[in-house]
Amino acid sequence: MAVHGIDLGTTYSCIASVDDVSRPTVHRNQEDTDTTPSVVFFETPENVVVGQTAKDSAVIEPDLVVSRIKRDMGHEVTRTMHGRPYTPEEISAFVLRKLAADAKTATGVTVDDVVITVPAYFGAAERDATRKAGRIAGLNVIDIISEPIAAAITYGVLNPGQDARILVYDLGGGTFDTTVIALSGGDIEVVCTDGDHELGGADWDDRLVEHLAERFRQEHPDVPDPLDDKQTEQQLRRDAEELKKTLSTRTRHVLRVMHEGRVAKVEIGREEFEALTRDLLDRTIEITRKTLNTARGKGVDGFDHLVLVGGSAKMPAVTEALTKELGVTPRLQDPDLAVAKGAALYAFEETYRRLLSSGDRTDQSRAEEMAARAGLSDGQRQEIAGRTIRTVASRAFGIKATASNTRREYVAHLVNANDALPADVTEGFATLDDFQTRVAIEVMEQAGAVASDVIEDNNKIAEGDLRIPPGKPAGYPIEVTFSLDASGLLHVTAKENETGERLELSVQIGGMSEEEVAESRAALSRVQVS
Amino acid sequence: MLPEQDQEVDLENGLKHLAEQVAREHERAAHREQIIDRLHAENQDLRRGLLQEALTPVRSGLYRLYDTVTREATRRSAHDGDPVVPLLEAIAEEVAEVLARTGAERLEVAPGDEYDPALHRPVGTGPGEDGRVAAVVSDGFRLADQDRVLRKAGVVIGKAPDSAQDGAQDSEGNI
């Protein structure tokens, strides 16, 4: 039984699984690269192309190409292609199907059980949408975990029995995130998370391109701007990318910008490159400091490990600046694959634990088979079985209530941030007026960084009506139960005991219903994905 | 139970335990053998792949040189009889030769070819027959002995004037 971990990224995605020497391995796609652009091209109604070719196709069919769909997860927006509206869940499902199909081609093993990662700031709606994307893709999503937690697993800094505070610095191609995680007594908690979703490695490239063009302009003011010529501009982009890589290993490099038969020789050193992009790096440091301050406010003073994630974290200036500013040497290993690998490790261990503890004889022998295939020794098996990584709620959840004396509307919290998951909480409420025939149940999720009972500081994520038997006076009791599972999915039940009338709500803010998911899974399975 | 019987049971249990342990160890050893086999095979592949990998930066430098010289030759050929053009073309050919010796051969791509996303990287659209290559902007290269495309050819794809829009204008004209 193979379980996979998937890093479903904004610009790139990646799939990994635990191999037969119990190490996480990334599966290359058919184009022979570790990561696949999260770009979907609706070539025809029956054929969808995902990845680099889809990205290239944006030039010829921009209206049929969708990128950065992750930003729309959990929102009610659709894109119409060939006359059919597609939800963000469905578009993401195509990316997942491409990853799964290519992994199968590479290993011969069908991808079925998966763990998908999401940013730490994703709330219940976005997590739910991600899980549904997996279901539409025909996958069995065993869990949804936060990207910084996955990265910390890869770096081996989340060891139960060893409390730790971890700072995760994630600089990707187009986004920057920084998160503080605390592991205490086996509980993993995302203490706080911050970032800039318009800041990434691409900004560093832009600076280099502009610098090279400017040097050419200075030397040859009489010829047209090199950036006005599409071919020269593309060449400069490639040069900038190469230059960035070269300057990671060498300290100086000479580049010749050629345009309109003229040449400008540009010599650039690492220091100069760093000076050109200093403010970008400073912005990441500033956000990191802010995150640490927020963590301090929540009682997490300092950190034990600093781990780097994202391809752009490879720039030597990042390590240097963090070492200088924070006084800690960051850990850096395969930062662009760390999230997918961590998801694979988590998927493997979680499946093993679930099988082992199921109490079913066949499940237990499947667990043994899994361990044998990964070549685990008896000691390692015991270690994994005993390791329980529990997560906590990232935000507070409650229902809208009205104080009977002042008639002030507020949010009554049932689940608080940092409550251990899964959480099951039941609380009693009562009707406000005589002869009320229904009670509106409005489920609220904390919107800001701190929990607040002010309505405006919360988002309504679900609502429904509970019928009340006729002729009841004010104060008629009702019971509300919140159950929040470890991936942050919320089920709400409201009931009154006399007639047994119940109202059940699963959180899907602007999301798809279970029926829609099943329908779309069937409908889209006829679409070819390559 | 007699003491002798007791001992026998102990012994039996011990043996059973030992047999189980040996079986487990055996299973793990067999597993390791399999892995060694696989690692060996992968290592062989890797050696071949590493050679290709080592050539990558050399090739990307040569592609750049080839592109630059080819572009300059094309730009200059606008002026008739520029004596530098044949020289630049010769240099480009020489570079292509060196690339071919590393295994990278030029893709045969010409205007009029049907658009093939496996060989072509569209860089834009221009007037021409719909869905066909209208112009080749940069040559592509393939690894001849593995039949793998190393770099797609940069092409402009033909796009006939939007027929749907024409239709709309026509019907409007008729009304």
XYZ file of C-alpha atoms in Angstrom:
705
model
C 0.000 0.000 0.000
C 1.554 3.265 -1.120
C 0.472 6.537 0.380
C 1.530 9.838 -1.129
C 2.126 13.394 0.005
C 1.209 16.280 -2.283
C 2.398 19.873 -2.107
C -0.363 21.654 -4.055
C 1.351 24.993 -4.601
C 0.298 28.358 -6.014
C 2.795 28.243 -8.881
C 4.302 24.741 -8.643
C 3.145 21.386 -7.246
C 5.022 18.263 -6.247
C 4.258 14.655 -5.223
C 6.308 12.306 -3.043
C 6.056 8.989 -1.236
C 8.097 6.982 1.233
C 10.316 4.501 -0.594
C 11.545 1.052 0.409
C 14.365 2.434 2.556
C 11.821 4.554 4.473
C 13.006 7.777 2.891
C 10.727 10.296 1.215
C 11.247 10.423 -2.546
C 9.890 12.964 -4.977
C 8.434 11.511 -8.180
C 9.400 13.321 -11.343
C 6.729 14.159 -13.868
C 6.683 13.048 -17.496
C 8.640 16.156 -18.439
C 11.409 14.886 -16.125
C 11.204 17.665 -13.530
C 10.585 17.409 -9.773
C 7.923 20.094 -9.711
C 5.014 20.688 -12.080
C 3.651 24.169 -12.849
C 0.153 24.446 -11.286
C -1.236 25.661 -14.611
C -4.261 24.163 -16.374
C -4.971 24.513 -20.104
C -8.504 23.603 -21.249
C -7.457 22.534 -24.738
C -10.815 21.016 -25.713
C -13.912 20.068 -23.690
C -12.513 16.514 -23.490
C -8.840 17.244 -23.058
C -7.054 19.195 -20.344
C -3.299 19.816 -20.273
C -1.465 20.515 -16.987
C 2.105 21.682 -16.362
C 4.821 23.291 -18.444
C 2.994 22.805 -21.764
C -0.101 24.435 -20.280
C 2.067 27.321 -19.103
C 3.569 27.722 -22.597
C 0.076 27.613 -24.142
C -0.918 30.793 -22.312
C 0.740 32.694 -25.151
C -1.629 31.320 -27.786
C -4.826 30.679 -25.810
C -4.674 32.972 -22.764
C -8.418 32.645 -22.151
C -8.233 28.856 -21.849
C -5.311 28.792 -19.400
C -5.792 29.043 -15.624
C -2.940 29.631 -13.189
C -2.702 30.455 -9.460
C -6.080 28.820 -8.801
C -4.984 28.194 -5.201
C -5.779 31.845 -4.465
C -9.449 31.141 -5.219
C -9.778 28.025 -3.046
C -12.685 28.351 -0.652
C -14.270 31.179 -2.653
C -17.349 30.984 -4.771
C -15.871 31.863 -8.158
C -16.024 29.823 -11.323
C -14.274 30.069 -14.670
C -16.193 29.116 -17.749
C -14.311 27.057 -20.302
C -15.943 25.761 -23.477
C -19.318 26.697 -21.998
C -18.935 24.806 -18.686
C -18.311 26.611 -15.408
C -15.438 25.127 -13.370
C -15.043 25.657 -9.617
C -11.587 26.189 -8.045
C -11.932 22.676 -6.561
C -12.413 21.192 -10.022
C -9.511 23.111 -11.548
C -7.218 22.055 -8.692
C -8.439 18.489 -9.212
C -6.908 18.550 -12.694
C -3.512 19.474 -11.217
C -3.861 16.625 -8.709
C -4.808 14.176 -11.459
C -1.729 15.109 -13.490
C 0.530 14.597 -10.436
C -1.105 11.251 -9.644
C -0.956 10.025 -13.242
C 2.703 10.982 -13.674
C 3.652 9.395 -10.344
C 1.979 6.209 -11.524
C 3.924 6.319 -14.784
C 7.163 6.802 -12.853
C 6.645 4.122 -10.197
C 3.954 1.806 -11.565
C 1.990 2.292 -8.340
C -1.523 3.764 -8.432
C -1.922 6.855 -6.275
C -4.885 6.454 -3.947
C -4.400 7.594 -0.342
C -2.916 11.070 -0.100
C -2.107 13.870 2.323
C -2.338 17.332 0.753
C -0.680 20.405 2.230
C -2.161 23.890 2.531
C -0.769 27.215 3.845
C -1.018 27.666 7.606
C -3.382 30.620 7.131
C -5.957 28.494 5.271
C -9.175 28.332 7.261
C -11.832 25.627 7.393
C -13.343 26.633 4.039
C -10.094 26.534 2.091
C -9.078 23.245 3.723
C -12.447 21.742 2.920
C -12.184 22.922 -0.687
C -8.729 21.333 -0.942
C -10.036 18.038 0.399
C -12.854 18.140 -2.140
C -10.406 18.842 -4.969
C -8.680 15.609 -3.968
C -11.962 13.714 -3.959
C -12.918 15.053 -7.394
C -9.520 13.869 -8.633
C -10.515 10.372 -7.466
C -8.114 10.383 -4.515
C -8.740 9.358 -0.943
C -7.582 12.347 1.100
C -6.588 10.957 4.477
C -5.569 14.332 5.844
C -4.878 17.981 5.095
C -1.845 19.440 6.890
C -0.191 22.859 7.024
C 2.829 23.426 4.790
C 5.179 24.654 7.552
C 4.321 21.573 9.652
C 5.131 19.323 6.683
C 8.440 21.122 6.158
C 9.308 20.776 9.856
C 8.642 17.017 9.625
C 11.116 16.742 6.718
C 13.723 18.653 8.683
C 13.253 16.166 11.516
C 12.613 18.808 14.164
C 9.183 17.549 15.254
C 10.085 14.762 17.628
C 7.535 13.993 20.294
C 9.005 13.910 23.755
C 11.251 16.797 22.781
C 9.465 20.117 23.056
C 10.564 22.624 20.449
C 9.743 25.978 18.953
C 10.292 26.222 15.226
C 10.431 29.225 12.922
C 9.668 28.386 9.290
C 10.806 30.885 6.618
C 9.241 30.042 3.255
C 10.306 32.099 0.234
C 8.749 30.672 -2.914
C 8.607 31.916 -6.487
C 5.698 34.267 -5.885
C 4.825 34.142 -2.198
C 6.471 34.599 1.176
C 5.246 32.996 4.411
C 6.671 32.867 7.868
C 5.266 30.706 10.652
C 6.051 29.850 14.254
C 5.229 26.290 15.298
C 5.384 25.009 18.840
C 5.634 21.348 19.774
C 4.854 20.753 23.409
C 3.933 17.507 25.047
C 3.351 15.975 21.621
C 0.922 18.675 20.513
C 1.787 20.624 17.406
C 0.488 24.132 17.327
C 0.775 26.803 14.663
C 1.384 29.736 17.000
C 1.103 32.404 14.351
C 1.679 32.935 10.677
C 2.275 35.970 8.500
C 3.602 36.770 5.059
C 3.369 38.734 1.849
C 1.589 36.961 -0.951
C 2.895 39.308 -3.618
C 6.567 38.843 -2.736
C 8.731 36.037 -4.098
C 11.793 34.975 -6.056
C 10.329 36.455 -9.243
C 10.851 39.934 -7.746
C 14.584 39.220 -7.432
C 14.672 38.224 -11.115
C 12.823 41.412 -12.110
C 15.434 43.524 -10.350
C 18.251 41.795 -12.235
C 16.507 42.151 -15.604
C 15.939 45.853 -14.973
C 19.586 46.309 -13.900
C 20.944 44.584 -17.024
C 18.646 46.618 -19.283
C 19.575 49.856 -17.517
C 23.304 49.214 -17.995
C 22.668 48.633 -21.696
C 20.599 51.823 -21.989
C 23.350 53.863 -20.327
C 25.942 52.573 -22.754
C 23.776 52.782 -25.870
C 21.224 55.558 -25.447
C 20.763 55.804 -29.230
C 19.238 52.326 -29.781
C 15.710 51.193 -28.816
C 15.113 49.911 -25.266
C 16.093 46.220 -24.963
C 12.979 45.572 -22.878
C 10.766 46.716 -25.766
C 12.012 43.782 -27.832
C 10.278 40.551 -26.816
C 13.187 38.295 -27.757
C 15.825 40.362 -25.982
C 13.570 40.632 -22.947
C 13.167 36.839 -22.803
C 16.909 36.389 -23.185
C 17.476 38.817 -20.319
C 14.994 36.866 -18.169
C 16.864 33.628 -18.830
C 20.170 35.412 -18.167
C 18.837 36.787 -14.878
C 17.753 33.337 -13.711
C 21.131 31.863 -14.651
C 22.941 34.754 -13.048
C 21.046 34.251 -9.792
C 22.115 30.592 -9.763
C 25.707 31.413 -10.714
C 25.989 34.015 -7.969
C 24.888 31.399 -5.423
C 28.174 29.563 -6.030
C 30.485 32.207 -7.489
C 31.050 35.728 -6.247
C 31.462 37.509 -9.610
C 30.133 37.001 -13.113
C 30.462 38.814 -16.428
C 27.495 39.002 -18.745
C 27.188 40.580 -22.177
C 23.859 42.126 -23.024
C 23.512 42.053 -26.823
C 20.795 43.966 -28.619
C 20.464 45.619 -32.032
C 24.052 44.717 -32.871
C 25.401 46.468 -29.771
C 27.025 44.984 -26.716
C 27.092 46.112 -23.109
C 29.470 44.230 -20.859
C 28.025 43.980 -17.368
C 30.135 42.684 -14.527
C 28.114 41.880 -11.480
C 29.238 40.622 -8.095
C 27.259 38.976 -5.330
C 27.473 42.143 -3.251
C 26.028 44.241 -6.025
C 23.192 41.768 -6.577
C 22.453 41.834 -2.879
C 22.478 45.634 -2.863
C 20.017 45.655 -5.767
C 17.589 43.426 -3.872
C 18.351 44.496 -0.296
C 14.928 46.038 0.296
C 13.174 42.825 -0.801
C 15.183 40.754 1.640
C 14.666 43.379 4.341
C 10.916 43.077 3.858
C 11.080 39.327 4.557
C 13.210 39.947 7.660
C 10.818 42.608 8.880
C 7.821 40.265 8.469
C 9.772 37.507 10.228
C 10.448 39.824 13.167
C 6.788 40.785 13.294
C 5.823 37.105 13.381
C 8.264 36.475 16.240
C 6.770 39.420 18.129
C 3.264 38.059 17.645
C 4.486 34.680 18.922
C 6.000 36.386 21.943
C 2.634 37.975 22.637
C 1.190 34.468 22.689
C 3.775 33.272 25.157
C 6.238 31.692 22.728
C 9.447 33.582 23.397
C 12.139 32.749 20.832
C 12.717 29.591 18.832
C 14.982 26.538 18.805
C 15.132 25.786 15.086
C 14.972 27.930 11.983
C 14.133 26.030 8.807
C 14.139 27.376 5.261
C 11.568 26.386 2.672
C 11.018 27.411 -0.968
C 13.382 27.498 -3.951
C 14.312 31.142 -3.421
C 15.569 30.422 0.103
C 18.650 28.948 -1.602
C 20.093 32.406 -2.231
C 23.132 32.732 0.069
C 21.983 36.210 1.097
C 18.924 34.701 2.812
C 21.003 32.485 5.107
C 23.475 35.317 5.756
C 20.810 37.855 6.599
C 18.871 35.483 8.875
C 22.063 34.435 10.666
C 23.037 38.055 11.205
C 19.595 39.337 12.172
C 18.402 36.460 14.326
C 21.701 35.023 15.522
C 20.781 31.476 14.491
C 22.136 29.490 11.554
C 19.167 28.287 9.526
C 18.837 24.730 8.266
C 18.659 24.360 4.517
C 18.172 21.115 2.585
C 16.185 20.695 -0.625
C 13.972 23.625 0.381
C 11.766 23.376 -2.717
C 10.859 19.737 -2.035
C 10.666 19.816 1.772
C 6.876 20.300 1.929
C 6.002 17.399 -0.395
C 8.479 15.124 1.388
C 7.057 16.020 4.802
C 3.540 15.311 3.534
C 4.733 11.895 2.312
C 6.330 11.092 5.674
C 3.214 12.187 7.529
C 0.960 10.183 5.161
C 3.063 7.078 5.722
C 3.252 7.325 9.491
C -0.373 8.293 9.910
C -1.562 5.378 7.777
C 0.645 2.965 9.707
C -0.709 4.236 13.016
C -4.327 4.117 11.863
C -3.988 0.557 10.618
C -2.187 -0.561 13.756
C -4.727 0.930 16.111
C -7.825 -0.115 14.174
C -8.159 -3.334 16.171
C -8.871 -5.230 12.956
C -6.617 -8.226 12.263
C -6.310 -7.587 8.500
C -5.520 -3.913 9.068
C -2.791 -4.853 11.501
C -1.207 -7.267 9.075
C -1.403 -4.543 6.419
C 0.465 -2.268 8.803
C 3.136 -4.957 9.210
C 3.344 -5.365 5.456
C 3.742 -1.608 5.055
C 6.539 -1.516 7.601
C 8.275 -4.498 6.010
C 8.135 -2.914 2.586
C 9.738 0.255 3.938
C 12.420 -1.901 5.570
C 11.686 -0.678 9.086
C 13.393 -2.396 12.003
C 11.395 -3.426 15.091
C 12.727 -0.400 16.924
C 11.676 1.980 14.191
C 8.206 0.406 14.089
C 7.715 0.968 17.806
C 8.955 4.534 17.517
C 6.458 5.398 14.776
C 3.605 3.658 16.524
C 4.271 5.682 19.667
C 4.597 9.001 17.884
C 1.369 10.922 17.933
C 1.427 14.329 16.460
C -1.686 16.089 17.577
C -2.763 19.339 16.083
C -4.687 22.206 17.603
C -7.379 24.485 16.218
C -5.875 27.444 14.395
C -8.852 29.726 14.981
C -11.853 30.074 17.232
C -15.302 28.924 16.080
C -18.709 29.640 17.499
C -22.262 30.645 16.771
C -23.962 33.998 16.684
C -25.925 34.543 19.889
C -27.884 37.393 21.443
C -27.622 38.367 25.079
C -31.142 38.111 26.554
C -30.787 41.152 28.811
C -29.040 43.668 26.538
C -30.011 42.126 23.192
C -26.401 42.586 22.097
C -25.340 40.213 19.360
C -22.042 38.459 19.923
C -20.161 35.308 18.988
C -20.358 32.519 21.556
C -17.219 30.449 21.074
C -17.474 26.669 21.292
C -14.012 25.878 19.998
C -11.114 28.164 20.878
C -7.835 28.632 19.071
C -5.245 26.132 20.378
C -7.861 23.610 21.541
C -6.521 20.126 20.834
C -8.034 18.379 17.797
C -10.243 16.517 17.217
C -12.537 18.579 19.438
C -16.147 17.781 20.335
C -17.932 20.479 22.258
C -21.612 20.691 23.209
C -23.178 23.748 24.733
C -26.706 24.651 25.699
C -28.503 27.727 24.341
C -32.075 28.943 24.633
C -34.688 30.744 22.584
C -34.898 34.489 23.008
C -38.619 35.158 22.596
C -41.926 33.490 23.412
C -43.437 31.333 20.655
C -40.325 31.366 18.520
C -40.821 28.911 15.630
C -37.256 28.711 14.475
C -33.720 29.475 15.567
C -31.208 30.717 13.016
C -27.891 28.954 13.582
C -25.052 31.023 12.149
C -21.624 29.430 12.387
C -18.807 31.946 12.812
C -15.055 31.620 12.311
C -12.485 33.988 13.789
C -11.273 36.345 11.053
C -8.428 38.279 12.664
C -5.295 37.183 14.487
C -7.013 37.048 17.884
C -10.367 35.647 18.924
C -13.069 38.227 19.478
C -16.780 37.989 20.288
C -17.538 41.071 18.171
C -19.558 39.951 15.136
C -17.452 42.048 12.725
C -14.251 40.278 13.785
C -15.643 36.958 12.562
C -16.694 35.447 9.250
C -19.978 33.625 8.831
C -19.091 30.254 7.397
C -22.400 28.380 7.487
C -25.999 28.891 8.480
C -29.261 27.014 8.829
C -32.600 26.990 10.633
C -33.652 24.756 13.518
C -37.424 24.350 13.872
C -38.895 24.842 17.341
C -42.189 23.148 18.323
C -45.095 25.666 18.492
C -46.177 27.396 21.661
C -42.879 27.373 23.557
C -41.973 30.232 25.910
C -38.673 32.130 25.741
C -35.752 30.186 27.188
C -36.683 26.930 25.466
C -33.451 24.904 25.463
C -31.499 23.866 22.395
C -28.170 22.093 22.223
C -25.362 22.902 19.813
C -22.443 20.544 19.140
C -19.284 21.486 17.279
C -16.963 18.750 16.130
C -13.778 19.894 14.535
C -11.467 17.233 13.150
C -7.676 17.343 12.925
C -7.684 18.846 9.446
C -9.870 21.742 10.547
C -13.135 20.510 9.052
C -16.161 21.481 11.070
C -19.462 19.694 11.591
C -22.160 21.473 13.520
C -25.262 19.847 14.957
C -28.081 21.776 16.599
C -31.020 19.980 18.186
C -33.931 20.392 20.549
C -34.748 17.423 22.700
C -38.549 17.305 22.753
C -39.217 16.329 19.142
C -35.653 15.369 18.353
C -35.572 17.962 15.570
C -31.978 18.266 14.346
C -30.039 20.557 12.121
C -26.736 19.318 10.723
C -24.238 21.597 9.045
C -20.897 20.817 7.498
C -18.778 23.784 6.790
C -18.585 24.670 3.147
C -18.418 28.392 2.730
C -19.000 28.998 -0.922
C -17.813 25.479 -1.394
C -19.315 22.520 -3.202
C -21.837 20.171 -1.599
C -21.085 16.473 -1.245
C -23.462 15.692 -4.135
C -21.774 18.251 -6.368
C -18.394 16.727 -5.544
C -19.620 13.256 -6.485
C -21.224 14.524 -9.680
C -18.171 16.466 -10.722
C -15.911 13.513 -9.970
C -17.980 11.379 -12.334
C -18.296 14.078 -15.001
C -14.638 15.057 -14.994
C -13.373 11.473 -15.039
C -14.302 11.487 -18.713
C -11.940 14.385 -19.357
C -8.460 13.328 -20.426
C -5.635 14.942 -18.441
C -2.114 15.048 -19.844
C 2.609 -29.755 35.899
C 5.904 -31.500 36.465
C 9.123 -29.460 36.492
C 10.376 -31.362 33.374
C 7.245 -30.475 31.468
C 7.598 -26.882 32.568
C 11.120 -26.754 31.187
C 9.972 -28.306 27.950
C 7.307 -25.663 27.492
C 9.865 -22.920 28.193
C 12.219 -24.417 25.684
C 9.492 -24.741 23.122
C 8.459 -21.120 23.589
C 12.046 -20.001 23.394
C 12.579 -21.906 20.180
C 9.395 -20.516 18.699
C 10.477 -17.016 19.600
C 13.905 -17.626 18.096
C 12.432 -19.038 14.901
C 10.211 -15.990 14.575
C 13.132 -13.674 15.095
C 15.232 -15.529 12.526
C 12.366 -15.388 10.044
C 12.045 -11.653 10.568
C 15.769 -11.117 10.176
C 15.711 -13.243 7.076
C 12.900 -11.190 5.622
C 14.812 -8.001 6.267
C 17.995 -9.419 4.736
C 16.114 -10.436 1.602
C 14.650 -6.973 1.488
C 18.128 -5.443 1.704
C 19.340 -7.607 -1.137
C 16.531 -6.344 -3.305
C 17.429 -2.791 -2.457
C 21.082 -3.324 -3.263
C 20.047 -4.683 -6.647
C 17.942 -1.665 -7.299
C 20.546 0.806 -6.070
C 23.058 -0.855 -8.323
C 20.782 -0.499 -11.337
C 19.996 3.091 -10.448
C 23.654 3.840 -10.023
C 24.315 2.657 -13.556
C 21.560 4.904 -14.872
C 22.791 7.759 -12.761
C 26.277 7.548 -14.225
C 24.852 7.932 -17.687
C 22.504 10.655 -16.497
C 25.283 12.467 -14.673
C 27.220 12.782 -17.893
C 24.202 14.448 -19.473
C 23.695 16.591 -16.387
C 27.303 17.764 -16.505
C 26.765 18.876 -20.093
C 23.700 20.986 -19.214
C 25.501 24.237 -18.264
C 27.832 23.866 -21.268
C 24.858 23.407 -23.560
C 22.913 26.318 -22.128
C 25.953 28.538 -22.772
C 26.160 27.267 -26.333
C 22.407 27.771 -26.917
C 22.790 31.363 -25.824
C 25.724 31.912 -28.158
C 23.882 30.221 -31.019
C 20.746 32.326 -30.463
C 22.662 35.587 -30.228
C 24.679 35.012 -33.392
C 21.651 33.753 -35.339
C 19.578 36.749 -34.319
C 22.296 39.187 -35.283
C 22.701 37.476 -38.656
C 18.948 37.734 -39.283
C 18.891 41.378 -38.230
C 21.792 42.257 -40.517
C 20.471 40.367 -43.521
C 17.838 43.122 -43.818
C 20.629 45.246 -45.359
C 21.690 43.726 -48.667
C 25.214 42.550 -49.046
C 26.346 42.966 -45.437
C 29.629 41.018 -45.549
C 29.358 40.083 -41.865
C 26.188 38.001 -42.402
C 27.856 34.928 -43.967
C 30.503 35.076 -41.243
C 27.894 35.156 -38.465
C 25.968 32.340 -40.120
C 29.133 30.283 -40.296
C 29.797 30.852 -36.600
C 26.231 29.780 -35.765
C 26.720 26.612 -37.812
C 29.984 25.884 -36.011
C 28.249 26.277 -32.638
C 25.473 23.926 -33.797
C 28.212 21.437 -34.758
C 29.742 21.579 -31.281
C 26.276 21.091 -29.759
C 25.689 18.101 -32.023
C 28.926 16.574 -30.748
C 27.494 16.744 -27.195
C 24.489 14.823 -28.544
C 22.179 17.820 -28.990
C 20.864 17.942 -32.544
C 18.813 20.716 -34.085
C 15.084 20.046 -34.411
C 13.814 20.315 -37.951
C 11.170 22.995 -37.518
C 9.940 25.171 -40.356
C 7.090 27.610 -41.004
C 3.999 25.718 -42.107
C 4.562 22.814 -39.668
C 1.527 21.840 -37.644
C 1.806 23.119 -34.062
C 3.112 20.352 -31.797
C 3.392 21.249 -28.091
C 6.012 18.512 -27.665
C 8.395 20.275 -30.072
C 7.260 23.895 -30.077
C 7.179 26.533 -27.388
C 4.824 29.276 -28.565
C 6.250 32.754 -28.003
C 3.377 34.600 -29.644
C 0.763 34.591 -32.342
C 0.933 36.254 -35.725
C -0.809 36.318 -39.058
C -0.686 32.925 -40.726
C -2.549 29.703 -41.175
C -4.449 28.835 -37.970
C -2.658 26.309 -35.768
C 0.518 26.192 -37.845
C 4.003 27.535 -37.251
C 4.144 31.022 -38.781
C 7.786 31.748 -37.903
C 10.667 30.083 -36.048
C 12.162 32.495 -33.523
C 14.723 30.180 -31.944
C 15.803 26.682 -32.888
C 15.083 23.665 -30.736
C 17.397 20.786 -29.877
C 16.890 17.128 -29.097
C 19.043 14.457 -27.541
C 19.410 12.219 -30.570
C 20.185 8.882 -28.930
C 17.334 9.114 -26.395
C 14.868 10.889 -28.666
C 14.260 13.426 -25.906
C 13.618 17.115 -26.545
C 16.223 19.173 -24.672
C 14.910 22.541 -25.732
C 11.717 23.240 -27.624
C 11.854 25.511 -30.657
C 10.474 28.989 -29.990
C 7.788 29.638 -32.584
C 5.118 32.125 -33.576
C 1.809 30.364 -34.111
C -0.442 31.462 -36.942
C -3.839 32.810 -36.020
C -6.365 33.597 -38.709
C -8.254 36.862 -38.092
C -10.984 35.977 -35.584
C -13.695 34.343 -37.666
C -16.354 34.593 -34.948
C -15.876 38.341 -34.765
C -16.054 38.603 -38.560
C -19.342 36.735 -38.501
C -20.767 39.150 -35.955
C -19.721 42.115 -38.028
C -21.263 40.558 -41.127
C -24.614 39.927 -39.545
C -24.560 43.432 -38.131
C -23.944 44.724 -41.631
C -26.889 42.746 -42.944
C -29.274 44.236 -40.428
